[in-house]
Amino acid sequence: MALGWRVRLAALGLAAFTVIATLIGHPFWTFEGVDFQRQLTTALEHLAVVGGFLALTARGAGRLSVSHREASP
């Protein structure tokens, strides 16, 4: 993703991985009180990152990416 090569595919894969890892690593529904709040906050932060990955999936890397240069005439 840093070079802009196959950004949509990489972003989609990272989004899926982040959702799965968040659900496994932060099972907020099993906690109570302060621990619940901590786990929920962390899970929501990670899901916000997923939103960024989905935005990259929808929009693509941009005109400075390697993929854009390959597609240009």
N, CA, C, O and CB atoms as a CASP TS submission, in Angstrom:
PFRMAT TS
TARGET T0000
AUTHOR 0000-0000-0000
METHOD Language model
MODEL 1
PARENT N/A
ATOM      1  N   MET     1       0.822  -1.181   0.000  1.00  0.00           N
ATOM      2  CA  MET     1       0.000   0.000   0.000  1.00  0.00           C
ATOM      3  C   MET     1       0.869   1.249   0.000  1.00  0.00           C
ATOM      4  O   MET     1       0.469   2.265  -0.567  1.00  0.00           O
ATOM      5  CB  MET     1      -0.937  -0.004   1.196  1.00  0.00           C
ATOM      6  N   ALA     2       2.029   1.205   0.609  1.00  0.00           N
ATOM      7  CA  ALA     2       2.884   2.384   0.699  1.00  0.00           C
ATOM      8  C   ALA     2       3.331   2.855  -0.682  1.00  0.00           C
ATOM      9  O   ALA     2       3.505   4.054  -0.897  1.00  0.00           O
ATOM     10  CB  ALA     2       4.102   2.087   1.569  1.00  0.00           C
ATOM     11  N   LEU     3       3.515   1.938  -1.608  1.00  0.00           N
ATOM     12  CA  LEU     3       3.928   2.306  -2.957  1.00  0.00           C
ATOM     13  C   LEU     3       2.747   2.595  -3.869  1.00  0.00           C
ATOM     14  O   LEU     3       2.910   3.186  -4.937  1.00  0.00           O
ATOM     15  CB  LEU     3       4.768   1.211  -3.552  1.00  0.00           C
ATOM     16  N   GLY     4       1.582   2.186  -3.458  1.00  0.00           N
ATOM     17  CA  GLY     4       0.404   2.403  -4.284  1.00  0.00           C
ATOM     18  C   GLY     4       0.179   1.305  -5.302  1.00  0.00           C
ATOM     19  O   GLY     4      -0.470   1.533  -6.323  1.00  0.00           O
ATOM     20  N   TRP     5       0.696   0.134  -5.046  1.00  0.00           N
ATOM     21  CA  TRP     5       0.514  -0.987  -5.968  1.00  0.00           C
ATOM     22  C   TRP     5      -0.538  -1.923  -5.411  1.00  0.00           C
ATOM     23  O   TRP     5      -0.389  -2.439  -4.304  1.00  0.00           O
ATOM     24  CB  TRP     5       1.846  -1.742  -6.206  1.00  0.00           C
ATOM     25  N   ARG     6      -1.595  -2.146  -6.165  1.00  0.00           N
ATOM     26  CA  ARG     6      -2.732  -2.993  -5.769  1.00  0.00           C
ATOM     27  C   ARG     6      -3.323  -2.571  -4.422  1.00  0.00           C
ATOM     28  O   ARG     6      -3.578  -3.393  -3.543  1.00  0.00           O
ATOM     29  CB  ARG     6      -2.295  -4.458  -5.701  1.00  0.00           C
ATOM     30  N   VAL     7      -3.528  -1.283  -4.299  1.00  0.00           N
ATOM     31  CA  VAL     7      -4.001  -0.708  -3.041  1.00  0.00           C
ATOM     32  C   VAL     7      -5.389  -1.209  -2.685  1.00  0.00           C
ATOM     33  O   VAL     7      -5.650  -1.520  -1.523  1.00  0.00           O
ATOM     34  CB  VAL     7      -4.006   0.810  -3.122  1.00  0.00           C
ATOM     35  N   ARG     8      -6.273  -1.293  -3.648  1.00  0.00           N
ATOM     36  CA  ARG     8      -7.647  -1.731  -3.356  1.00  0.00           C
ATOM     37  C   ARG     8      -7.669  -3.144  -2.784  1.00  0.00           C
ATOM     38  O   ARG     8      -8.372  -3.408  -1.809  1.00  0.00           O
ATOM     39  CB  ARG     8      -8.510  -1.671  -4.626  1.00  0.00           C
ATOM     40  N   LEU     9      -6.916  -4.038  -3.374  1.00  0.00           N
ATOM     41  CA  LEU     9      -6.873  -5.421  -2.900  1.00  0.00           C
ATOM     42  C   LEU     9      -6.230  -5.496  -1.515  1.00  0.00           C
ATOM     43  O   LEU     9      -6.728  -6.194  -0.632  1.00  0.00           O
ATOM     44  CB  LEU     9      -6.100  -6.307  -3.896  1.00  0.00           C
ATOM     45  N   ALA    10      -5.135  -4.784  -1.332  1.00  0.00           N
ATOM     46  CA  ALA    10      -4.453  -4.790  -0.033  1.00  0.00           C
ATOM     47  C   ALA    10      -5.338  -4.187   1.051  1.00  0.00           C
ATOM     48  O   ALA    10      -5.412  -4.722   2.157  1.00  0.00           O
ATOM     49  CB  ALA    10      -3.126  -4.017  -0.118  1.00  0.00           C
ATOM     50  N   ALA    11      -6.005  -3.089   0.746  1.00  0.00           N
ATOM     51  CA  ALA    11      -6.865  -2.434   1.734  1.00  0.00           C
ATOM     52  C   ALA    11      -8.040  -3.326   2.108  1.00  0.00           C
ATOM     53  O   ALA    11      -8.416  -3.397   3.278  1.00  0.00           O
ATOM     54  CB  ALA    11      -7.374  -1.092   1.198  1.00  0.00           C
ATOM     55  N   LEU    12      -8.614  -3.996   1.138  1.00  0.00           N
ATOM     56  CA  LEU    12      -9.726  -4.903   1.429  1.00  0.00           C
ATOM     57  C   LEU    12      -9.264  -6.071   2.297  1.00  0.00           C
ATOM     58  O   LEU    12      -9.961  -6.464   3.232  1.00  0.00           O
ATOM     59  CB  LEU    12     -10.347  -5.428   0.124  1.00  0.00           C
ATOM     60  N   GLY    13      -8.103  -6.620   1.995  1.00  0.00           N
ATOM     61  CA  GLY    13      -7.554  -7.706   2.804  1.00  0.00           C
ATOM     62  C   GLY    13      -7.244  -7.260   4.225  1.00  0.00           C
ATOM     63  O   GLY    13      -7.534  -7.981   5.180  1.00  0.00           O
ATOM     64  N   LEU    14      -6.658  -6.074   4.369  1.00  0.00           N
ATOM     65  CA  LEU    14      -6.357  -5.561   5.704  1.00  0.00           C
ATOM     66  C   LEU    14      -7.625  -5.226   6.477  1.00  0.00           C
ATOM     67  O   LEU    14      -7.661  -5.385   7.697  1.00  0.00           O
ATOM     68  CB  LEU    14      -5.472  -4.330   5.607  1.00  0.00           C
ATOM     69  N   ALA    15      -8.658  -4.767   5.791  1.00  0.00           N
ATOM     70  CA  ALA    15      -9.931  -4.493   6.462  1.00  0.00           C
ATOM     71  C   ALA    15     -10.521  -5.779   7.015  1.00  0.00           C
ATOM     72  O   ALA    15     -10.966  -5.818   8.162  1.00  0.00           O
ATOM     73  CB  ALA    15     -10.927  -3.822   5.495  1.00  0.00           C
ATOM     74  N   ALA    16     -10.527  -6.823   6.213  1.00  0.00           N
ATOM     75  CA  ALA    16     -11.066  -8.115   6.670  1.00  0.00           C
ATOM     76  C   ALA    16     -10.245  -8.652   7.840  1.00  0.00           C
ATOM     77  O   ALA    16     -10.803  -9.125   8.830  1.00  0.00           O
ATOM     78  CB  ALA    16     -11.077  -9.145   5.510  1.00  0.00           C
ATOM     79  N   PHE    17      -8.914  -8.576   7.722  1.00  0.00           N
ATOM     80  CA  PHE    17      -8.051  -9.048   8.801  1.00  0.00           C
ATOM     81  C   PHE    17      -8.298  -8.262  10.088  1.00  0.00           C
ATOM     82  O   PHE    17      -8.360  -8.850  11.168  1.00  0.00           O
ATOM     83  CB  PHE    17      -6.581  -8.938   8.391  1.00  0.00           C
ATOM     84  N   THR    18      -8.437  -6.949   9.984  1.00  0.00           N
ATOM     85  CA  THR    18      -8.624  -6.104  11.162  1.00  0.00           C
ATOM     86  C   THR    18      -9.948  -6.407  11.852  1.00  0.00           C
ATOM     87  O   THR    18     -10.007  -6.427  13.081  1.00  0.00           O
ATOM     88  CB  THR    18      -8.562  -4.627  10.774  1.00  0.00           C
ATOM     89  N   VAL    19     -11.003  -6.641  11.093  1.00  0.00           N
ATOM     90  CA  VAL    19     -12.300  -6.993  11.695  1.00  0.00           C
ATOM     91  C   VAL    19     -12.181  -8.309  12.456  1.00  0.00           C
ATOM     92  O   VAL    19     -12.633  -8.412  13.597  1.00  0.00           O
ATOM     93  CB  VAL    19     -13.407  -7.099  10.607  1.00  0.00           C
ATOM     94  N   ILE    20     -11.578  -9.305  11.834  1.00  0.00           N
ATOM     95  CA  ILE    20     -11.441 -10.614  12.480  1.00  0.00           C
ATOM     96  C   ILE    20     -10.557 -10.521  13.719  1.00  0.00           C
ATOM     97  O   ILE    20     -10.899 -11.063  14.770  1.00  0.00           O
ATOM     98  CB  ILE    20     -10.861 -11.641  11.496  1.00  0.00           C
ATOM     99  N   ALA    21      -9.423  -9.837  13.599  1.00  0.00           N
ATOM    100  CA  ALA    21      -8.504  -9.706  14.729  1.00  0.00           C
ATOM    101  C   ALA    21      -9.138  -8.923  15.875  1.00  0.00           C
ATOM    102  O   ALA    21      -8.903  -9.231  17.043  1.00  0.00           O
ATOM    103  CB  ALA    21      -7.211  -9.025  14.284  1.00  0.00           C
ATOM    104  N   THR    22      -9.933  -7.920  15.548  1.00  0.00           N
ATOM    105  CA  THR    22     -10.601  -7.136  16.582  1.00  0.00           C
ATOM    106  C   THR    22     -11.625  -7.965  17.331  1.00  0.00           C
ATOM    107  O   THR    22     -11.712  -7.892  18.557  1.00  0.00           O
ATOM    108  CB  THR    22     -11.268  -5.917  15.974  1.00  0.00           C
ATOM    109  N   LEU    23     -12.395  -8.745  16.607  1.00  0.00           N
ATOM    110  CA  LEU    23     -13.399  -9.587  17.267  1.00  0.00           C
ATOM    111  C   LEU    23     -12.765 -10.669  18.129  1.00  0.00           C
ATOM    112  O   LEU    23     -13.311 -11.036  19.170  1.00  0.00           O
ATOM    113  CB  LEU    23     -14.305 -10.228  16.231  1.00  0.00           C
ATOM    114  N   ILE    24     -11.620 -11.180  17.703  1.00  0.00           N
ATOM    115  CA  ILE    24     -10.923 -12.199  18.498  1.00  0.00           C
ATOM    116  C   ILE    24     -10.175 -11.566  19.668  1.00  0.00           C
ATOM    117  O   ILE    24     -10.203 -12.091  20.781  1.00  0.00           O
ATOM    118  CB  ILE    24      -9.944 -12.991  17.616  1.00  0.00           C
ATOM    119  N   GLY    25      -9.516 -10.456  19.423  1.00  0.00           N
ATOM    120  CA  GLY    25      -8.651  -9.857  20.433  1.00  0.00           C
ATOM    121  C   GLY    25      -9.332  -8.965  21.446  1.00  0.00           C
ATOM    122  O   GLY    25      -8.785  -8.720  22.521  1.00  0.00           O
ATOM    123  N   HIS    26     -10.514  -8.477  21.124  1.00  0.00           N
ATOM    124  CA  HIS    26     -11.223  -7.557  22.022  1.00  0.00           C
ATOM    125  C   HIS    26     -12.688  -7.959  22.190  1.00  0.00           C
ATOM    126  O   HIS    26     -13.580  -7.241  21.736  1.00  0.00           O
ATOM    127  CB  HIS    26     -11.134  -6.120  21.489  1.00  0.00           C
ATOM    128  N   PRO    27     -12.944  -9.089  22.832  1.00  0.00           N
ATOM    129  CA  PRO    27     -14.327  -9.537  23.021  1.00  0.00           C
ATOM    130  C   PRO    27     -15.008  -8.740  24.148  1.00  0.00           C
ATOM    131  O   PRO    27     -15.204  -9.245  25.254  1.00  0.00           O
ATOM    132  CB  PRO    27     -14.363 -11.056  23.339  1.00  0.00           C
ATOM    133  N   PHE    28     -15.355  -7.510  23.844  1.00  0.00           N
ATOM    134  CA  PHE    28     -15.904  -6.588  24.849  1.00  0.00           C
ATOM    135  C   PHE    28     -17.182  -7.110  25.485  1.00  0.00           C
ATOM    136  O   PHE    28     -17.501  -6.749  26.617  1.00  0.00           O
ATOM    137  CB  PHE    28     -16.171  -5.238  24.222  1.00  0.00           C
ATOM    138  N   TRP    29     -17.915  -7.950  24.775  1.00  0.00           N
ATOM    139  CA  TRP    29     -19.191  -8.461  25.283  1.00  0.00           C
ATOM    140  C   TRP    29     -19.009  -9.422  26.465  1.00  0.00           C
ATOM    141  O   TRP    29     -19.986  -9.764  27.132  1.00  0.00           O
ATOM    142  CB  TRP    29     -19.947  -9.164  24.164  1.00  0.00           C
ATOM    143  N   THR    30     -17.781  -9.857  26.730  1.00  0.00           N
ATOM    144  CA  THR    30     -17.537 -10.765  27.850  1.00  0.00           C
ATOM    145  C   THR    30     -17.078 -10.045  29.113  1.00  0.00           C
ATOM    146  O   THR    30     -16.864 -10.684  30.143  1.00  0.00           O
ATOM    147  CB  THR    30     -16.507 -11.790  27.458  1.00  0.00           C
ATOM    148  N   PHE    31     -16.926  -8.728  29.048  1.00  0.00           N
ATOM    149  CA  PHE    31     -16.426  -7.957  30.183  1.00  0.00           C
ATOM    150  C   PHE    31     -17.544  -7.137  30.810  1.00  0.00           C
ATOM    151  O   PHE    31     -18.628  -6.994  30.244  1.00  0.00           O
ATOM    152  CB  PHE    31     -15.276  -7.039  29.747  1.00  0.00           C
ATOM    153  N   GLU    32     -17.255  -6.603  31.994  1.00  0.00           N
ATOM    154  CA  GLU    32     -18.195  -5.718  32.680  1.00  0.00           C
ATOM    155  C   GLU    32     -17.447  -4.511  33.227  1.00  0.00           C
ATOM    156  O   GLU    32     -16.238  -4.563  33.453  1.00  0.00           O
ATOM    157  CB  GLU    32     -18.933  -6.467  33.822  1.00  0.00           C
ATOM    158  N   GLY    33     -18.174  -3.438  33.434  1.00  0.00           N
ATOM    159  CA  GLY    33     -17.620  -2.253  34.077  1.00  0.00           C
ATOM    160  C   GLY    33     -16.547  -1.551  33.259  1.00  0.00           C
ATOM    161  O   GLY    33     -16.688  -1.356  32.052  1.00  0.00           O
ATOM    162  N   VAL    34     -15.471  -1.178  33.944  1.00  0.00           N
ATOM    163  CA  VAL    34     -14.388  -0.431  33.312  1.00  0.00           C
ATOM    164  C   VAL    34     -13.700  -1.258  32.230  1.00  0.00           C
ATOM    165  O   VAL    34     -13.313  -0.725  31.190  1.00  0.00           O
ATOM    166  CB  VAL    34     -13.370   0.010  34.359  1.00  0.00           C
ATOM    167  N   ASP    35     -13.550  -2.544  32.471  1.00  0.00           N
ATOM    168  CA  ASP    35     -12.926  -3.410  31.469  1.00  0.00           C
ATOM    169  C   ASP    35     -13.755  -3.463  30.189  1.00  0.00           C
ATOM    170  O   ASP    35     -13.203  -3.486  29.089  1.00  0.00           O
ATOM    171  CB  ASP    35     -12.738  -4.824  32.030  1.00  0.00           C
ATOM    172  N   PHE    36     -15.064  -3.480  30.331  1.00  0.00           N
ATOM    173  CA  PHE    36     -15.955  -3.439  29.165  1.00  0.00           C
ATOM    174  C   PHE    36     -15.711  -2.168  28.365  1.00  0.00           C
ATOM    175  O   PHE    36     -15.574  -2.216  27.143  1.00  0.00           O
ATOM    176  CB  PHE    36     -17.437  -3.522  29.601  1.00  0.00           C
ATOM    177  N   GLN    37     -15.659  -1.044  29.046  1.00  0.00           N
ATOM    178  CA  GLN    37     -15.450   0.241  28.380  1.00  0.00           C
ATOM    179  C   GLN    37     -14.105   0.265  27.649  1.00  0.00           C
ATOM    180  O   GLN    37     -14.016   0.738  26.516  1.00  0.00           O
ATOM    181  CB  GLN    37     -15.520   1.390  29.400  1.00  0.00           C
ATOM    182  N   ARG    38     -13.075  -0.242  28.300  1.00  0.00           N
ATOM    183  CA  ARG    38     -11.738  -0.270  27.703  1.00  0.00           C
ATOM    184  C   ARG    38     -11.720  -1.135  26.440  1.00  0.00           C
ATOM    185  O   ARG    38     -11.203  -0.720  25.403  1.00  0.00           O
ATOM    186  CB  ARG    38     -10.706  -0.796  28.720  1.00  0.00           C
ATOM    187  N   GLN    39     -12.279  -2.316  26.535  1.00  0.00           N
ATOM    188  CA  GLN    39     -12.301  -3.223  25.383  1.00  0.00           C
ATOM    189  C   GLN    39     -13.165  -2.673  24.250  1.00  0.00           C
ATOM    190  O   GLN    39     -12.796  -2.778  23.081  1.00  0.00           O
ATOM    191  CB  GLN    39     -12.813  -4.600  25.805  1.00  0.00           C
ATOM    192  N   LEU    40     -14.305  -2.093  24.590  1.00  0.00           N
ATOM    193  CA  LEU    40     -15.182  -1.524  23.577  1.00  0.00           C
ATOM    194  C   LEU    40     -14.517  -0.351  22.874  1.00  0.00           C
ATOM    195  O   LEU    40     -14.596  -0.236  21.650  1.00  0.00           O
ATOM    196  CB  LEU    40     -16.500  -1.083  24.202  1.00  0.00           C
ATOM    197  N   THR    41     -13.868   0.511  23.627  1.00  0.00           N
ATOM    198  CA  THR    41     -13.183   1.662  23.028  1.00  0.00           C
ATOM    199  C   THR    41     -12.095   1.210  22.068  1.00  0.00           C
ATOM    200  O   THR    41     -11.972   1.751  20.969  1.00  0.00           O
ATOM    201  CB  THR    41     -12.581   2.555  24.117  1.00  0.00           C
ATOM    202  N   THR    42     -11.318   0.237  22.470  1.00  0.00           N
ATOM    203  CA  THR    42     -10.257  -0.271  21.599  1.00  0.00           C
ATOM    204  C   THR    42     -10.834  -0.928  20.350  1.00  0.00           C
ATOM    205  O   THR    42     -10.313  -0.732  19.252  1.00  0.00           O
ATOM    206  CB  THR    42      -9.380  -1.268  22.356  1.00  0.00           C
ATOM    207  N   ALA    43     -11.893  -1.697  20.507  1.00  0.00           N
ATOM    208  CA  ALA    43     -12.535  -2.336  19.356  1.00  0.00           C
ATOM    209  C   ALA    43     -13.074  -1.289  18.384  1.00  0.00           C
ATOM    210  O   ALA    43     -12.929  -1.439  17.171  1.00  0.00           O
ATOM    211  CB  ALA    43     -13.672  -3.265  19.821  1.00  0.00           C
ATOM    212  N   LEU    44     -13.691  -0.234  18.903  1.00  0.00           N
ATOM    213  CA  LEU    44     -14.218   0.817  18.030  1.00  0.00           C
ATOM    214  C   LEU    44     -13.110   1.591  17.339  1.00  0.00           C
ATOM    215  O   LEU    44     -13.273   2.022  16.198  1.00  0.00           O
ATOM    216  CB  LEU    44     -15.088   1.773  18.824  1.00  0.00           C
ATOM    217  N   GLU    45     -11.983   1.772  18.016  1.00  0.00           N
ATOM    218  CA  GLU    45     -10.838   2.422  17.369  1.00  0.00           C
ATOM    219  C   GLU    45     -10.349   1.594  16.181  1.00  0.00           C
ATOM    220  O   GLU    45     -10.042   2.129  15.116  1.00  0.00           O
ATOM    221  CB  GLU    45      -9.689   2.629  18.383  1.00  0.00           C
ATOM    222  N   HIS    46     -10.285   0.291  16.385  1.00  0.00           N
ATOM    223  CA  HIS    46      -9.843  -0.570  15.291  1.00  0.00           C
ATOM    224  C   HIS    46     -10.855  -0.586  14.153  1.00  0.00           C
ATOM    225  O   HIS    46     -10.471  -0.651  12.985  1.00  0.00           O
ATOM    226  CB  HIS    46      -9.606  -1.988  15.797  1.00  0.00           C
ATOM    227  N   LEU    47     -12.115  -0.530  14.475  1.00  0.00           N
ATOM    228  CA  LEU    47     -13.124  -0.478  13.412  1.00  0.00           C
ATOM    229  C   LEU    47     -13.088   0.852  12.659  1.00  0.00           C
ATOM    230  O   LEU    47     -13.486   0.914  11.496  1.00  0.00           O
ATOM    231  CB  LEU    47     -14.519  -0.703  14.000  1.00  0.00           C
ATOM    232  N   ALA    48     -12.617   1.909  13.306  1.00  0.00           N
ATOM    233  CA  ALA    48     -12.421   3.176  12.602  1.00  0.00           C
ATOM    234  C   ALA    48     -11.307   3.037  11.561  1.00  0.00           C
ATOM    235  O   ALA    48     -11.385   3.616  10.477  1.00  0.00           O
ATOM    236  CB  ALA    48     -12.086   4.309  13.603  1.00  0.00           C
ATOM    237  N   VAL    49     -10.287   2.276  11.893  1.00  0.00           N
ATOM    238  CA  VAL    49      -9.217   1.998  10.929  1.00  0.00           C
ATOM    239  C   VAL    49      -9.780   1.221   9.739  1.00  0.00           C
ATOM    240  O   VAL    49      -9.383   1.450   8.596  1.00  0.00           O
ATOM    241  CB  VAL    49      -8.060   1.201  11.601  1.00  0.00           C
ATOM    242  N   VAL    50     -10.700   0.308  10.012  1.00  0.00           N
ATOM    243  CA  VAL    50     -11.359  -0.440   8.936  1.00  0.00           C
ATOM    244  C   VAL    50     -12.068   0.527   7.990  1.00  0.00           C
ATOM    245  O   VAL    50     -12.058   0.327   6.776  1.00  0.00           O
ATOM    246  CB  VAL    50     -12.369  -1.468   9.517  1.00  0.00           C
ATOM    247  N   GLY    51     -12.677   1.567   8.538  1.00  0.00           N
ATOM    248  CA  GLY    51     -13.313   2.573   7.691  1.00  0.00           C
ATOM    249  C   GLY    51     -12.331   3.226   6.742  1.00  0.00           C
ATOM    250  O   GLY    51     -12.665   3.490   5.587  1.00  0.00           O
ATOM    251  N   GLY    52     -11.128   3.488   7.214  1.00  0.00           N
ATOM    252  CA  GLY    52     -10.088   4.038   6.338  1.00  0.00           C
ATOM    253  C   GLY    52      -9.692   3.068   5.249  1.00  0.00           C
ATOM    254  O   GLY    52      -9.502   3.459   4.097  1.00  0.00           O
ATOM    255  N   PHE    53      -9.567   1.794   5.613  1.00  0.00           N
ATOM    256  CA  PHE    53      -9.252   0.784   4.604  1.00  0.00           C
ATOM    257  C   PHE    53     -10.358   0.675   3.559  1.00  0.00           C
ATOM    258  O   PHE    53     -10.077   0.519   2.371  1.00  0.00           O
ATOM    259  CB  PHE    53      -9.026  -0.573   5.266  1.00  0.00           C
ATOM    260  N   LEU    54     -11.610   0.757   3.994  1.00  0.00           N
ATOM    261  CA  LEU    54     -12.721   0.682   3.040  1.00  0.00           C
ATOM    262  C   LEU    54     -12.772   1.914   2.141  1.00  0.00           C
ATOM    263  O   LEU    54     -13.163   1.821   0.977  1.00  0.00           O
ATOM    264  CB  LEU    54     -14.049   0.529   3.785  1.00  0.00           C
ATOM    265  N   ALA    55     -12.383   3.051   2.672  1.00  0.00           N
ATOM    266  CA  ALA    55     -12.309   4.256   1.838  1.00  0.00           C
ATOM    267  C   ALA    55     -11.238   4.089   0.752  1.00  0.00           C
ATOM    268  O   ALA    55     -11.446   4.483  -0.396  1.00  0.00           O
ATOM    269  CB  ALA    55     -12.003   5.504   2.710  1.00  0.00           C
ATOM    270  N   LEU    56     -10.103   3.509   1.121  1.00  0.00           N
ATOM    271  CA  LEU    56      -9.069   3.234   0.120  1.00  0.00           C
ATOM    272  C   LEU    56      -9.549   2.204  -0.898  1.00  0.00           C
ATOM    273  O   LEU    56      -9.225   2.301  -2.082  1.00  0.00           O
ATOM    274  CB  LEU    56      -7.787   2.741   0.800  1.00  0.00           C
ATOM    275  N   THR    57     -10.312   1.228  -0.444  1.00  0.00           N
ATOM    276  CA  THR    57     -10.855   0.236  -1.362  1.00  0.00           C
ATOM    277  C   THR    57     -11.788   0.898  -2.381  1.00  0.00           C
ATOM    278  O   THR    57     -11.759   0.564  -3.565  1.00  0.00           O
ATOM    279  CB  THR    57     -11.603  -0.862  -0.583  1.00  0.00           C
ATOM    280  N   ALA    58     -12.597   1.817  -1.922  1.00  0.00           N
ATOM    281  CA  ALA    58     -13.549   2.482  -2.816  1.00  0.00           C
ATOM    282  C   ALA    58     -12.870   3.496  -3.734  1.00  0.00           C
ATOM    283  O   ALA    58     -13.216   3.602  -4.911  1.00  0.00           O
ATOM    284  CB  ALA    58     -14.630   3.174  -2.003  1.00  0.00           C
ATOM    285  N   ARG    59     -11.924   4.226  -3.209  1.00  0.00           N
ATOM    286  CA  ARG    59     -11.330   5.343  -3.947  1.00  0.00           C
ATOM    287  C   ARG    59     -10.089   4.963  -4.731  1.00  0.00           C
ATOM    288  O   ARG    59      -9.850   5.515  -5.805  1.00  0.00           O
ATOM    289  CB  ARG    59     -10.989   6.445  -3.003  1.00  0.00           C
ATOM    290  N   GLY    60      -9.302   4.043  -4.225  1.00  0.00           N
ATOM    291  CA  GLY    60      -8.044   3.693  -4.873  1.00  0.00           C
ATOM    292  C   GLY    60      -6.902   4.522  -4.304  1.00  0.00           C
ATOM    293  O   GLY    60      -7.091   5.296  -3.366  1.00  0.00           O
ATOM    294  N   ALA    61      -5.736   4.356  -4.870  1.00  0.00           N
ATOM    295  CA  ALA    61      -4.524   4.945  -4.310  1.00  0.00           C
ATOM    296  C   ALA    61      -4.317   6.406  -4.691  1.00  0.00           C
ATOM    297  O   ALA    61      -3.723   7.160  -3.921  1.00  0.00           O
ATOM    298  CB  ALA    61      -3.341   4.154  -4.746  1.00  0.00           C
ATOM    299  N   GLY    62      -4.779   6.809  -5.829  1.00  0.00           N
ATOM    300  CA  GLY    62      -4.554   8.179  -6.260  1.00  0.00           C
ATOM    301  C   GLY    62      -3.582   8.260  -7.420  1.00  0.00           C
ATOM    302  O   GLY    62      -3.049   7.245  -7.869  1.00  0.00           O
ATOM    303  N   ARG    63      -3.355   9.461  -7.897  1.00  0.00           N
ATOM    304  CA  ARG    63      -2.588   9.624  -9.130  1.00  0.00           C
ATOM    305  C   ARG    63      -1.084   9.490  -8.958  1.00  0.00           C
ATOM    306  O   ARG    63      -0.380   9.342  -9.957  1.00  0.00           O
ATOM    307  CB  ARG    63      -2.886  10.945  -9.721  1.00  0.00           C
ATOM    308  N   LEU    64      -0.566   9.536  -7.757  1.00  0.00           N
ATOM    309  CA  LEU    64       0.869   9.391  -7.549  1.00  0.00           C
ATOM    310  C   LEU    64       1.290   7.949  -7.312  1.00  0.00           C
ATOM    311  O   LEU    64       2.468   7.682  -7.071  1.00  0.00           O
ATOM    312  CB  LEU    64       1.302  10.237  -6.390  1.00  0.00           C
ATOM    313  N   SER    65       0.357   7.026  -7.374  1.00  0.00           N
ATOM    314  CA  SER    65       0.665   5.633  -7.074  1.00  0.00           C
ATOM    315  C   SER    65       1.303   4.925  -8.262  1.00  0.00           C
ATOM    316  O   SER    65       1.214   5.389  -9.398  1.00  0.00           O
ATOM    317  CB  SER    65      -0.594   4.900  -6.653  1.00  0.00           C
ATOM    318  N   VAL    66       1.937   3.815  -7.987  1.00  0.00           N
ATOM    319  CA  VAL    66       2.546   2.979  -9.032  1.00  0.00           C
ATOM    320  C   VAL    66       1.471   2.435  -9.957  1.00  0.00           C
ATOM    321  O   VAL    66       1.670   2.381 -11.170  1.00  0.00           O
ATOM    322  CB  VAL    66       3.352   1.815  -8.409  1.00  0.00           C
ATOM    323  N   SER    67       0.332   2.032  -9.401  1.00  0.00           N
ATOM    324  CA  SER    67      -0.755   1.481 -10.221  1.00  0.00           C
ATOM    325  C   SER    67      -1.282   2.496 -11.209  1.00  0.00           C
ATOM    326  O   SER    67      -1.610   2.140 -12.341  1.00  0.00           O
ATOM    327  CB  SER    67      -1.890   0.993  -9.341  1.00  0.00           C
ATOM    328  N   HIS    68      -1.372   3.752 -10.808  1.00  0.00           N
ATOM    329  CA  HIS    68      -1.873   4.793 -11.703  1.00  0.00           C
ATOM    330  C   HIS    68      -0.916   5.007 -12.865  1.00  0.00           C
ATOM    331  O   HIS    68      -1.357   5.222 -13.994  1.00  0.00           O
ATOM    332  CB  HIS    68      -2.082   6.108 -10.939  1.00  0.00           C
ATOM    333  N   ARG    69       0.348   4.953 -12.616  1.00  0.00           N
ATOM    334  CA  ARG    69       1.355   5.157 -13.674  1.00  0.00           C
ATOM    335  C   ARG    69       1.329   4.002 -14.674  1.00  0.00           C
ATOM    336  O   ARG    69       1.539   4.214 -15.868  1.00  0.00           O
ATOM    337  CB  ARG    69       2.771   5.295 -13.061  1.00  0.00           C
ATOM    338  N   GLU    70       1.073   2.787 -14.199  1.00  0.00           N
ATOM    339  CA  GLU    70       0.982   1.637 -15.102  1.00  0.00           C
ATOM    340  C   GLU    70      -0.242   1.745 -16.002  1.00  0.00           C
ATOM    341  O   GLU    70      -0.192   1.321 -17.157  1.00  0.00           O
ATOM    342  CB  GLU    70       0.932   0.329 -14.301  1.00  0.00           C
ATOM    343  N   ALA    71      -1.341   2.305 -15.499  1.00  0.00           N
ATOM    344  CA  ALA    71      -2.582   2.391 -16.258  1.00  0.00           C
ATOM    345  C   ALA    71      -2.611   3.571 -17.203  1.00  0.00           C
ATOM    346  O   ALA    71      -3.413   3.587 -18.136  1.00  0.00           O
ATOM    347  CB  ALA    71      -3.746   2.473 -15.327  1.00  0.00           C
ATOM    348  N   SER    72      -1.759   4.561 -16.990  1.00  0.00           N
ATOM    349  CA  SER    72      -1.766   5.774 -17.831  1.00  0.00           C
ATOM    350  C   SER    72      -1.199   5.449 -19.218  1.00  0.00           C
ATOM    351  O   SER    72      -0.305   4.614 -19.349  1.00  0.00           O
ATOM    352  CB  SER    72      -0.937   6.921 -17.160  1.00  0.00           C
ATOM    353  N   PRO    73      -1.733   6.123 -20.258  1.00  0.00           N
ATOM    354  CA  PRO    73      -1.237   5.865 -21.633  1.00  0.00           C
ATOM    355  C   PRO    73       0.119   6.457 -21.868  1.00  0.00           C
ATOM    356  O   PRO    73       0.668   6.328 -22.963  1.00  0.00           O
ATOM    357  CB  PRO    73      -2.199   6.418 -22.662  1.00  0.00           C
TER
END
